[in-house]
XYZ file of C-alpha atoms in Angstrom:
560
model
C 179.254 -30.294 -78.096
C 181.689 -29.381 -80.380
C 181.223 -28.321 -84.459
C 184.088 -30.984 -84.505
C 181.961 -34.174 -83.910
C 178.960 -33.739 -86.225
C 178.468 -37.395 -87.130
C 178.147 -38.040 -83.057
C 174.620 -39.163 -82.281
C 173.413 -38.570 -79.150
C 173.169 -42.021 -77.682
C 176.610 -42.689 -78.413
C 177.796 -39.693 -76.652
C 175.619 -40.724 -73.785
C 177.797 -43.515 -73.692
C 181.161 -41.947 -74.420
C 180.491 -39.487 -71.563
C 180.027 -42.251 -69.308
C 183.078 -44.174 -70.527
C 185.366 -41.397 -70.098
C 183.758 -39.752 -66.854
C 187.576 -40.075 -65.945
C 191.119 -40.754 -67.560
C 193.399 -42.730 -65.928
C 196.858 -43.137 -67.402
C 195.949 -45.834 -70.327
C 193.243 -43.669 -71.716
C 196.150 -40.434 -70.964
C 198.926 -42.489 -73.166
C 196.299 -43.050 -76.111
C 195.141 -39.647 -76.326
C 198.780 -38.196 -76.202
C 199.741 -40.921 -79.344
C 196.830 -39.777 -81.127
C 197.408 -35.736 -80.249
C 200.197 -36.437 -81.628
C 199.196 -37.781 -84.797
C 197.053 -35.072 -85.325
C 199.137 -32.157 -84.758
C 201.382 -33.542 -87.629
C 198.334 -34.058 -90.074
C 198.053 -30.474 -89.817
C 201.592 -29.422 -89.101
C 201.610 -27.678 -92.612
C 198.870 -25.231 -91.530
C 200.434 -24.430 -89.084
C 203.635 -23.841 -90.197
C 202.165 -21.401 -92.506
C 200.712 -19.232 -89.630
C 204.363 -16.956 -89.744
C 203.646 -13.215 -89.398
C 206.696 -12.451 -91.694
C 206.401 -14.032 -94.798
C 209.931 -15.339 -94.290
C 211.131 -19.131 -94.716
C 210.899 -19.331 -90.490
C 207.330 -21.011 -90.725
C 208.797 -23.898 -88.013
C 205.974 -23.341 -85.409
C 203.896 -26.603 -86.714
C 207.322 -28.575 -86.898
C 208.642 -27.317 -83.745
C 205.341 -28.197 -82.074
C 205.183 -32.104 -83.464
C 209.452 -32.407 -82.643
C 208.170 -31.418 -79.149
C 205.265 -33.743 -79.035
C 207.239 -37.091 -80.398
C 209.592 -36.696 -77.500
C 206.918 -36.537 -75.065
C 204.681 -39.265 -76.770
C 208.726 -41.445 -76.918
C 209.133 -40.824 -72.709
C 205.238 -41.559 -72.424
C 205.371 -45.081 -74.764
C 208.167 -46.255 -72.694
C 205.996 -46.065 -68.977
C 203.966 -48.740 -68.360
C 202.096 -47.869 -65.146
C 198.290 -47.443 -65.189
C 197.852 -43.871 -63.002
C 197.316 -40.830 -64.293
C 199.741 -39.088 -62.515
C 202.997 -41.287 -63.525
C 202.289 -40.778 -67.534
C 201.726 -37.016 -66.966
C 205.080 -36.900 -65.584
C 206.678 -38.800 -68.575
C 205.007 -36.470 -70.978
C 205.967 -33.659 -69.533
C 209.157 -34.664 -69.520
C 209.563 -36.064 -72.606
C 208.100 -32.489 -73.997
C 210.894 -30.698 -71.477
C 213.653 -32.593 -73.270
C 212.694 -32.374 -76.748
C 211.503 -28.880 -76.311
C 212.001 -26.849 -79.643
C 211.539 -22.969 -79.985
C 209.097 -20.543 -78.463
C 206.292 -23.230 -78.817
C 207.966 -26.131 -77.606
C 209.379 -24.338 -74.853
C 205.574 -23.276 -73.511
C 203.934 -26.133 -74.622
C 206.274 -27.993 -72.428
C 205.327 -25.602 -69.515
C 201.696 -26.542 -70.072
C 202.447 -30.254 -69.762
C 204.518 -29.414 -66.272
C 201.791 -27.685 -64.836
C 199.084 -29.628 -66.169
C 201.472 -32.870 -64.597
C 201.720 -31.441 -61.433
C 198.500 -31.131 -60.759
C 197.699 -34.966 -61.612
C 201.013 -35.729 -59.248
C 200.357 -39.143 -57.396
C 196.931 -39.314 -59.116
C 195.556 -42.994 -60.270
C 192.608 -41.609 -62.688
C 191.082 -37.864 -62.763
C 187.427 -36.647 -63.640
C 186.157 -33.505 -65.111
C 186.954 -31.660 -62.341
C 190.140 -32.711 -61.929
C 191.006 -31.713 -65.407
C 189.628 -28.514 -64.954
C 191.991 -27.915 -62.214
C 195.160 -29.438 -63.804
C 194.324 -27.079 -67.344
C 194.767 -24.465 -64.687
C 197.821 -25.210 -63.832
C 198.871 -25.907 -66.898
C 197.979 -22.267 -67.660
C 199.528 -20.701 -64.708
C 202.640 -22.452 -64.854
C 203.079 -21.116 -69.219
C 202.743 -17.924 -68.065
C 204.966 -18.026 -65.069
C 207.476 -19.526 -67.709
C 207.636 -16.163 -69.764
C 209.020 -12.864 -69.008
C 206.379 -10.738 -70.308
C 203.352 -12.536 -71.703
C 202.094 -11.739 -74.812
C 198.182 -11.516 -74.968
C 196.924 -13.126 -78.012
C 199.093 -15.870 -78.550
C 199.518 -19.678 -77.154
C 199.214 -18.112 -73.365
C 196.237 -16.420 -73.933
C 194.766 -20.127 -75.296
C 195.589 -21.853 -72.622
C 194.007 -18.694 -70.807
C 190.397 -19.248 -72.501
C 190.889 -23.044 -72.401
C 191.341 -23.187 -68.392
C 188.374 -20.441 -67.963
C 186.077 -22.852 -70.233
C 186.814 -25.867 -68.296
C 186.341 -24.471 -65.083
C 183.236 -22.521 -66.574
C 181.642 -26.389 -67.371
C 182.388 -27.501 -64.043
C 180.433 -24.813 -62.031
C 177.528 -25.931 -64.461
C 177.989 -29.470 -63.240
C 179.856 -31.412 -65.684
C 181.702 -34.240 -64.250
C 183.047 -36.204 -67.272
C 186.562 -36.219 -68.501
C 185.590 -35.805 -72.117
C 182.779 -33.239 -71.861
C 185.581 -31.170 -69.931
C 187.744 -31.655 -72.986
C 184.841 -30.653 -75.448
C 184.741 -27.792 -73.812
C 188.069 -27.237 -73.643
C 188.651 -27.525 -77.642
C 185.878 -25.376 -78.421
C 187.262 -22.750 -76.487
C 190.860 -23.182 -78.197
C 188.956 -22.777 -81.463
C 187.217 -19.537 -80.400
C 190.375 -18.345 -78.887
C 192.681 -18.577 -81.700
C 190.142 -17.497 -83.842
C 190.213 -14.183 -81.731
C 193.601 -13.533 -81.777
C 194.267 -11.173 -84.201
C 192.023 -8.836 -82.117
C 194.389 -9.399 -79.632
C 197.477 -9.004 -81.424
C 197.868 -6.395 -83.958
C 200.840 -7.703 -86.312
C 198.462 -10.913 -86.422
C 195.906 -8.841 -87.638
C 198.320 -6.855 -90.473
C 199.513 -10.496 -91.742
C 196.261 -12.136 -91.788
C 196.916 -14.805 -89.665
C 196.035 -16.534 -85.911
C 198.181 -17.376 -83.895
C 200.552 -20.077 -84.857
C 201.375 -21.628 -80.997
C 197.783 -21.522 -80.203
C 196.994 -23.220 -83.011
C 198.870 -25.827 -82.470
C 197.349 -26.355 -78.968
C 193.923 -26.671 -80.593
C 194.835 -29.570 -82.742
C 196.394 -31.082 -79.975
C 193.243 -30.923 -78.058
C 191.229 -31.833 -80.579
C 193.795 -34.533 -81.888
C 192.418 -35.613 -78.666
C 188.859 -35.487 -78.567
C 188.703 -37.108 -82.140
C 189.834 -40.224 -81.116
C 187.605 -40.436 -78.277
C 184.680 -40.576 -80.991
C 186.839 -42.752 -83.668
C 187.173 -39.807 -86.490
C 190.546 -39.936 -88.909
C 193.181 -38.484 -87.414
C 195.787 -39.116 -91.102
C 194.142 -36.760 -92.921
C 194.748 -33.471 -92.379
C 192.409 -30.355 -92.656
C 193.981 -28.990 -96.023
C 194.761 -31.382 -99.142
C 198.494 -32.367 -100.270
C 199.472 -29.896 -103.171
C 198.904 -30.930 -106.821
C 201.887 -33.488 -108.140
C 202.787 -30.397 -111.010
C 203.974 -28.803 -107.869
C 207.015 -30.616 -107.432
C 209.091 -29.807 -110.500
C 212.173 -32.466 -110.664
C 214.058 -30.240 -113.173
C 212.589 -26.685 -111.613
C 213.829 -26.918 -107.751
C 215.000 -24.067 -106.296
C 216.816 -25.689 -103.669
C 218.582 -24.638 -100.176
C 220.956 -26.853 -98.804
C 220.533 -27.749 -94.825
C 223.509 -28.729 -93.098
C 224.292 -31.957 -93.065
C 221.982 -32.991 -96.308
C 224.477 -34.271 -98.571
C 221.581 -35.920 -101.178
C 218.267 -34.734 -102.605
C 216.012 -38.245 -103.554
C 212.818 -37.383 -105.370
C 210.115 -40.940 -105.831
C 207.050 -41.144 -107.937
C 205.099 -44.271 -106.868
C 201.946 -45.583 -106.204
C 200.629 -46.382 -102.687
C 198.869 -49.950 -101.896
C 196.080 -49.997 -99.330
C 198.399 -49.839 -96.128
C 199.670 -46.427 -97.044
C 198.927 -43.785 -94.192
C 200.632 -40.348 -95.147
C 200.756 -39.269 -91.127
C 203.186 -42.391 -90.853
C 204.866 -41.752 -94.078
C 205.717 -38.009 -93.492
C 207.162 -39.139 -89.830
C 208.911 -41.548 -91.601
C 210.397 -39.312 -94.157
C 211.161 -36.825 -90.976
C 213.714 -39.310 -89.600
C 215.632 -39.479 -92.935
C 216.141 -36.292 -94.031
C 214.995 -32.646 -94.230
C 213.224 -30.627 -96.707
C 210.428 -32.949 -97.212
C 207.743 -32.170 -99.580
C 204.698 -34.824 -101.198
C 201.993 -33.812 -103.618
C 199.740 -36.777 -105.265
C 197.699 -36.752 -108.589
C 195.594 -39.260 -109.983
C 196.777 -41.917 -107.309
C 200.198 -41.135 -108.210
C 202.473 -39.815 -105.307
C 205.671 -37.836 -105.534
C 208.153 -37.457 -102.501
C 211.144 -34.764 -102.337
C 213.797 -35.332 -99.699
C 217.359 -33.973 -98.541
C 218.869 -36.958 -96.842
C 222.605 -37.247 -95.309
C 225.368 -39.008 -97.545
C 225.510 -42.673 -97.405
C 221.486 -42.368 -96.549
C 220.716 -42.127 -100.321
C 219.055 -45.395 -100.918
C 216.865 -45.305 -97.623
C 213.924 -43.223 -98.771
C 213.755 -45.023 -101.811
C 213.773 -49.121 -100.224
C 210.952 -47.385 -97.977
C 208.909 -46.148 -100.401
C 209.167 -50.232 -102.125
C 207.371 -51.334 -98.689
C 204.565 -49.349 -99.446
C 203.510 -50.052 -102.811
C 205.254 -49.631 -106.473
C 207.917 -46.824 -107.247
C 207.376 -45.603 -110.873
C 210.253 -43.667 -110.944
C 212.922 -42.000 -108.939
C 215.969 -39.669 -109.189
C 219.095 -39.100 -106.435
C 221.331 -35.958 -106.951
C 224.993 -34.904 -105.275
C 223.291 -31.809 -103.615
C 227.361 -30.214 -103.451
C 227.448 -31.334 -106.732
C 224.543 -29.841 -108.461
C 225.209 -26.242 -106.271
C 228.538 -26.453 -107.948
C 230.471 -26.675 -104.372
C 233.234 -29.105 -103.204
C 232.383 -30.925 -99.687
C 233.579 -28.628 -96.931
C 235.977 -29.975 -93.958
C 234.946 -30.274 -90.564
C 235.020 -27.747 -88.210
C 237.717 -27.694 -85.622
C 237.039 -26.315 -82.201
C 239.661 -25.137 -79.454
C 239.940 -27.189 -76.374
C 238.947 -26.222 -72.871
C 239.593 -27.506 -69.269
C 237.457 -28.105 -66.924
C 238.067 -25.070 -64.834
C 237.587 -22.728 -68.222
C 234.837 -20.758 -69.327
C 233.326 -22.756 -72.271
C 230.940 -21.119 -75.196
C 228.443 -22.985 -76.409
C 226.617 -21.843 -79.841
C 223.931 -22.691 -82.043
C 225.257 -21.686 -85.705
C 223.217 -23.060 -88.838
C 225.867 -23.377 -91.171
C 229.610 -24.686 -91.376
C 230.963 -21.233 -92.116
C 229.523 -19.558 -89.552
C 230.193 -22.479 -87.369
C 234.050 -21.875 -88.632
C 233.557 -18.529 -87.543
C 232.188 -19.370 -83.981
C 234.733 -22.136 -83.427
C 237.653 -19.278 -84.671
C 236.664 -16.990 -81.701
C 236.824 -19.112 -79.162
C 233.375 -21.736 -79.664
C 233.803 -24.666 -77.554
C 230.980 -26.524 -79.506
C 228.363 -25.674 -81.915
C 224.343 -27.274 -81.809
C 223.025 -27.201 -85.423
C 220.014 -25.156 -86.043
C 218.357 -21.882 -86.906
C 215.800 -20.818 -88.481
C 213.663 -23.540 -89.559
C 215.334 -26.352 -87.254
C 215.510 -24.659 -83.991
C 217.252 -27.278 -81.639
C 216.160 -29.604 -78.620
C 216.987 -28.754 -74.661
C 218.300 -31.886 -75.067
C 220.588 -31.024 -77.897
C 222.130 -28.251 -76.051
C 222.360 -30.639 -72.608
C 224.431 -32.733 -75.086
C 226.383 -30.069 -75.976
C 227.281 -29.047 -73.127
C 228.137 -32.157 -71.410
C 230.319 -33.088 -74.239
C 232.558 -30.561 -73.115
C 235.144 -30.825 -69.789
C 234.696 -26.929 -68.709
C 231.992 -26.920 -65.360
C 230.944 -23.360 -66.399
C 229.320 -23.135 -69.861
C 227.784 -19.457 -72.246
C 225.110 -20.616 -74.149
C 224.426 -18.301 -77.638
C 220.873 -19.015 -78.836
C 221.558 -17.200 -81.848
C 217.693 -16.612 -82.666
C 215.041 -15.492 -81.117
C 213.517 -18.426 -81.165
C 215.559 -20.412 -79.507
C 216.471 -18.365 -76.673
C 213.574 -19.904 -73.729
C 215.193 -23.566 -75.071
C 218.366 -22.286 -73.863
C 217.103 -20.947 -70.525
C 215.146 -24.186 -70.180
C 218.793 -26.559 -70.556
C 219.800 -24.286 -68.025
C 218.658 -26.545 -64.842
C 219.015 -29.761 -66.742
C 222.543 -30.039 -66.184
C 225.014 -30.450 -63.270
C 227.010 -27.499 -64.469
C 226.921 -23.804 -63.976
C 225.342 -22.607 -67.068
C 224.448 -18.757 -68.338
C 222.646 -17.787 -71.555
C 223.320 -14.499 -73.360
C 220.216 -14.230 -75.187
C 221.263 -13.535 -78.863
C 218.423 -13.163 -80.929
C 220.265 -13.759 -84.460
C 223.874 -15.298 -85.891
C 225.767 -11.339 -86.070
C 224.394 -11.044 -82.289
C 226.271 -14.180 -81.350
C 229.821 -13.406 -83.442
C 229.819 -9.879 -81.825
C 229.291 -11.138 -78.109
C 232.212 -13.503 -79.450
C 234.574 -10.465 -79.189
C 235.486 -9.843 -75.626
C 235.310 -13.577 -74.833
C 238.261 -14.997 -72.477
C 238.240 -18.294 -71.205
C 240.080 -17.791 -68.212
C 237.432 -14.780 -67.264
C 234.560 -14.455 -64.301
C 231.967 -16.161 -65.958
C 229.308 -13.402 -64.706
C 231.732 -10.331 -65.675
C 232.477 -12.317 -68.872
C 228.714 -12.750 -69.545
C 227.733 -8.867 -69.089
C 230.590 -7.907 -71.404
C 229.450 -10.807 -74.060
C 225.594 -9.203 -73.615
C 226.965 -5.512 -74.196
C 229.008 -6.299 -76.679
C 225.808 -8.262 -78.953
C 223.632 -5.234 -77.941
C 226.513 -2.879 -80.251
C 225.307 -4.322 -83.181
C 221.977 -4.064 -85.386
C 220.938 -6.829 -87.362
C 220.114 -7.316 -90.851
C 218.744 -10.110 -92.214
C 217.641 -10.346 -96.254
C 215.339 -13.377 -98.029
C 212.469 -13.692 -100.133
C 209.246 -13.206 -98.988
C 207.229 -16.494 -99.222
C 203.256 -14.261 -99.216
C 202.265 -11.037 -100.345
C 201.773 -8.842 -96.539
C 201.919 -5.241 -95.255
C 203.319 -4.781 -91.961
C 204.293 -1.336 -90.029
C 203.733 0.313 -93.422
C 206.057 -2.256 -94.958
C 204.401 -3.959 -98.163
C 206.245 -6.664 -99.581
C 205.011 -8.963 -102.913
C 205.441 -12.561 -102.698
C 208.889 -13.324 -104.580
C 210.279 -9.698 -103.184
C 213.506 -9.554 -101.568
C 212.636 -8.481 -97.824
C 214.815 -6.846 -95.279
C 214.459 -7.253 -91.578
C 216.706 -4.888 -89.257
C 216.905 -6.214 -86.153
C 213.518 -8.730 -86.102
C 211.437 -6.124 -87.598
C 210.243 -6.015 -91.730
C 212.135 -3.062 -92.757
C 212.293 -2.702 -96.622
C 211.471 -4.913 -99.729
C 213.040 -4.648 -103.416
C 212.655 -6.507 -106.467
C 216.403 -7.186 -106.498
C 218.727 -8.163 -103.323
C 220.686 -5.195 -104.495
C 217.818 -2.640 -104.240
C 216.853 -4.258 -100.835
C 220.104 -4.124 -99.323
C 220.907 -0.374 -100.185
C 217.267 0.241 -98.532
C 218.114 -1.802 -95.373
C 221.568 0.171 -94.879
C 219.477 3.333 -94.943
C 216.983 2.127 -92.789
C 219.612 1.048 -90.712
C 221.171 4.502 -91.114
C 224.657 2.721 -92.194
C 226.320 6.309 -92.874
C 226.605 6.828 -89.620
C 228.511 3.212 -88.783
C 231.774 2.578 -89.330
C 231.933 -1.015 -90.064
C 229.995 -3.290 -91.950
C 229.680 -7.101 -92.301
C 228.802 -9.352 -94.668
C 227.550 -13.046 -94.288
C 226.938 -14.289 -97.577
C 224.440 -17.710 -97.711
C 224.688 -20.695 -99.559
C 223.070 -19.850 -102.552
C 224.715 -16.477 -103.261
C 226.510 -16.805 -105.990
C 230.237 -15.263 -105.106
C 230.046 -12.598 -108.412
C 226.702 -11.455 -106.779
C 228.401 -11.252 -103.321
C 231.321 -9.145 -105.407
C 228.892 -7.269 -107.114
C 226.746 -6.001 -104.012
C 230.182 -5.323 -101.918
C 230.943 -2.731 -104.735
C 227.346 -1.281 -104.628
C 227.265 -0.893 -100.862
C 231.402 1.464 -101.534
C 229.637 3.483 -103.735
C 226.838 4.476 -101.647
C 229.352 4.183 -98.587
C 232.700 5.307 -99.553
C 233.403 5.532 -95.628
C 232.403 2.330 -94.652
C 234.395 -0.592 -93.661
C 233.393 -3.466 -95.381
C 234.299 -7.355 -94.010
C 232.406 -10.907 -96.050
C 232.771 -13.874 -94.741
C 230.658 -16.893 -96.364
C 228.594 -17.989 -93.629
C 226.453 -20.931 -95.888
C 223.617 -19.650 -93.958
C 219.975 -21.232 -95.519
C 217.402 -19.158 -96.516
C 219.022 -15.575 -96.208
C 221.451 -14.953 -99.105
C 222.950 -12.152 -96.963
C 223.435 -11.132 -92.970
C 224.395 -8.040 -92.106
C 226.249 -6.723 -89.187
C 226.508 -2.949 -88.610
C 228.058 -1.121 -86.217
């Protein structure tokens, strides 16, 4: 039995066993609610299971995004078998499917559905045989599968279960017993498995997830809290109200900070899910029965998280700031995109910021998802997307690398001819912007758009969230860190001193033009100032800024 139930007696598992020797769909719809409710207890840890010590630790978020749309399709079914409520959560987790994670977690719930197709209730068996199909259908999903990671979970989880059956077990729940103590095992072996896991420190973030989900699962069958995660909340000191360093998310007009103090009814899982419907940017830390929430919440919003928090016990204090305001920027316009027809070629991007979105929507962007790094968009964002747009033949830019199997996933969810050029980051997606022409073969147009990404290296500066070493690469926490093209190239104390060491990393004396994509929080004299430092070490160079507004990376770099 698992180290997860200690406080299980024998007897009652006895029981237990018995009562769960199979699942039919009522017992499946439970266990996905209270999955779900688990993964987010814990979605901090494992958000902050990131190999780079960059502010891109959305596996945990990604993970729980994916898992409320599948528990929302699942909540909504009301037949009994098995088999109809697997199909509604895999689904659900299809549509809602966010990043890397989301995109093979939602595999796992396709396979694992189509074995339990038709199905009223399934035993231990059963299971076993769906967990491999759940398995063999991730890894089908993926180009070239990565051993130590989510796949090779579900890998160890599927042997285990099959393992316990061929010893006899029959019951649904010792199958999934089984089944979570291999995911622990597994992820804890990862980092053999994977070497950059291994440099950082870390397991594997996907796989992870998968575990809690499992064992979100198994805890409820034996009663145990599933609202308090593994890890406490931080200390209240943590939260500063006059010390944030703040990044402003598109869309987040307001930042709303509450001190109060919870009745008995208060259940931080619900309130952070809550919260995650308001706004983004959401951070609580309690102290001496004293909580304190931090929230960036669209305009006109303001008030929300604050007649909330009244519901739930007595608010001691609270402030609300202008976020444009108190970054010393005016409001920007909307972004205006060009129109197509529906026998045109349409472009469809994912751009996390309005000036980069001005950018897109300048060379020739029919419509533009929100997201990036951080808030890596639904499948059923970019279905939206694309169907609110007349053209029949549609280029989808992922614009990061982790959002690039979400695209290829909307791909058959649509009644439109869709291709993905698989830009891993925001200069990728601008340069395969260049040769674009509405009017072209979509399949010559998208080999031109894929060259033209492919003439371009990458560089990508922001400070490092941990102290790590990776590929010979040390970086402090608090450093500025470089990445050229996806991989940890250089670190400075300054964004200066990084920069200069990216470019030579990057060997920019042999490119002939360079460009700048300056974030939100980059002051414009800095900007100035760096643009003069790069002519002096490159007299040659062509030098182009734009102000992208980017979060979280004061400076993109395009060179070529």
């Amino acid at each position: 039995m698992t180290d997860t139930l200690p406080a299980a007696k024998a007897a009652i598992r006895v029981r237990l066993l018995e009562r769960y020797r199979a699942l039919d769909g009522g017992i499946l719809r439970r266990l996905t609610q209270y999955s779900l409710s688990w993964l987010r207890a814990n979605q901090q840890i494992v958000n902050a299971l990131n190999v780079f010590p960059i502010p891109d630790g959305d596996t945990g978020t990604n993970m729980v995004l994916t898992m409320q749309s599948a528990w929302e399709e699942v909540s909504k079914n009301p037949d009994s078998g098995v088999g109809s409520i697997a199909h509604s959560l895999a689904h659900g987790a299809l549509m809602g499917a966010r990043g890397n994670s989301g995109v093979i977690l939602s595999q796992l719930w396709r396979g694992f559905a189509r074995a339990l197709e038709g199905m009223d209730d399934v035993d231990g068996p059963g299971i076993a045989l769906a967990l491999a199909e759940a398995r063999d259908t991730a890894y089908r999903g993926v180009v070239r599968p990565v051993e130590g990671t989510i796949l090779t979970v579900s890998k160890d989880i599927a042997a285990a279960a099959q393992a316990a059956v061929e010893n006899g077990t029959i019951s649904g729940l010792e199958v999934l017993e089984r089944a979570v103590h291999a995911a622990d095992e597994s992820v804890r072996r990862t980092p053999d498995l994977l070497p950059v896991l291994r440099e950082a420190g870390v397991v594997d973030s996907g796989g992870k997830g998968l575990y809690f989900i499992l064992d979100g699962m198994l805890r409820a069958a034996y009663r145990l809290p599933l609202d308090q995660a593994l890890d406490q909340l931080p200390p209240l000191d943590s939260i500063q109200l006059a010390a944030l360093e703040e990044i402003i998310e598109p869309g987040q007009d307001w930042e709303v900070v509450v001190d109060f103090r919870p009745d008995s009814r208060f259940n931080l899982a619900d309130f952070h899910q809550a919260l995650e419907g308001m706004g983004t940017s959401i951070q609580i830390a309690e102290g001496d029965g004293l909580y304190r929430m931090h929230i960036h919440v669209p305009d006109q919003t303001e008030g929300a998280p604050v007649e909330y928090i009244r519901n739930l016990g007595t608010v001691v204090e609270y402030r609300v700031e202008n976020l444009m305001v108190q970054a010393g920027r005016p409001a920007s316009a909307p972004v205006e995109f060009p129109k197509v027809g529906p026998d045109d070629v349409a472009v469809v991007a994912v751009s996390p910021a309005k000036g980069l979105s001005r950018l897109f929507a300048s060379l020739g962007v029919a419509a533009i998802v929100e997201g990036g790094q951080t808030m890596n968009p639904s499948a059923q964002e970019l279905v939206e997307a694309i169907e609110s747009i007349p053209a029949r033949r549609v280029i989808i830019l992922p614009n990061n690398k982790n959002i690039v199997l979400t695209a290829q996933q909307a791909v058959g969810l649509v009644e439109k001819e869709i291709f993905v050029v698989a830009t891993n980051s925001v200069p990728q997606g601008l340069a395969a912007m260049l040769p674009y022409d509405r009017l072209a073969d979509p399949e010559a147009l998208v080999a031109a758009m894929d060259r033209s990404r492919l003439g371009i290296r990458t560089g990508e500066l922001t400070t490092a969230t941990r102290s790590v070493e990776i590929d010979g690469v040390a970086v402090q926490e608090g450093q500025i860190l470089g990445l050229l093209d996806g991989r940890l190239a250089v670190s400075g104390d300054t964004l200066e001193e990084a920069t200069l060491r990216l470019l030579e990393a990057a060997a920019a004396s042999e490119a002939e033009l360079l460009t700048l994509y300056t974030g939100a929080d980059l002051p414009d004299a800095l900007a100035t100032q760096l643009t003069e430092s790069i002519l002096r070490a490159y007299p040659s160079l062509e030098i182009e800024s734009h102000s992208g507004g980017q979060p979280h990376y004061p400076l993109l770099l395009s060179i070529e």
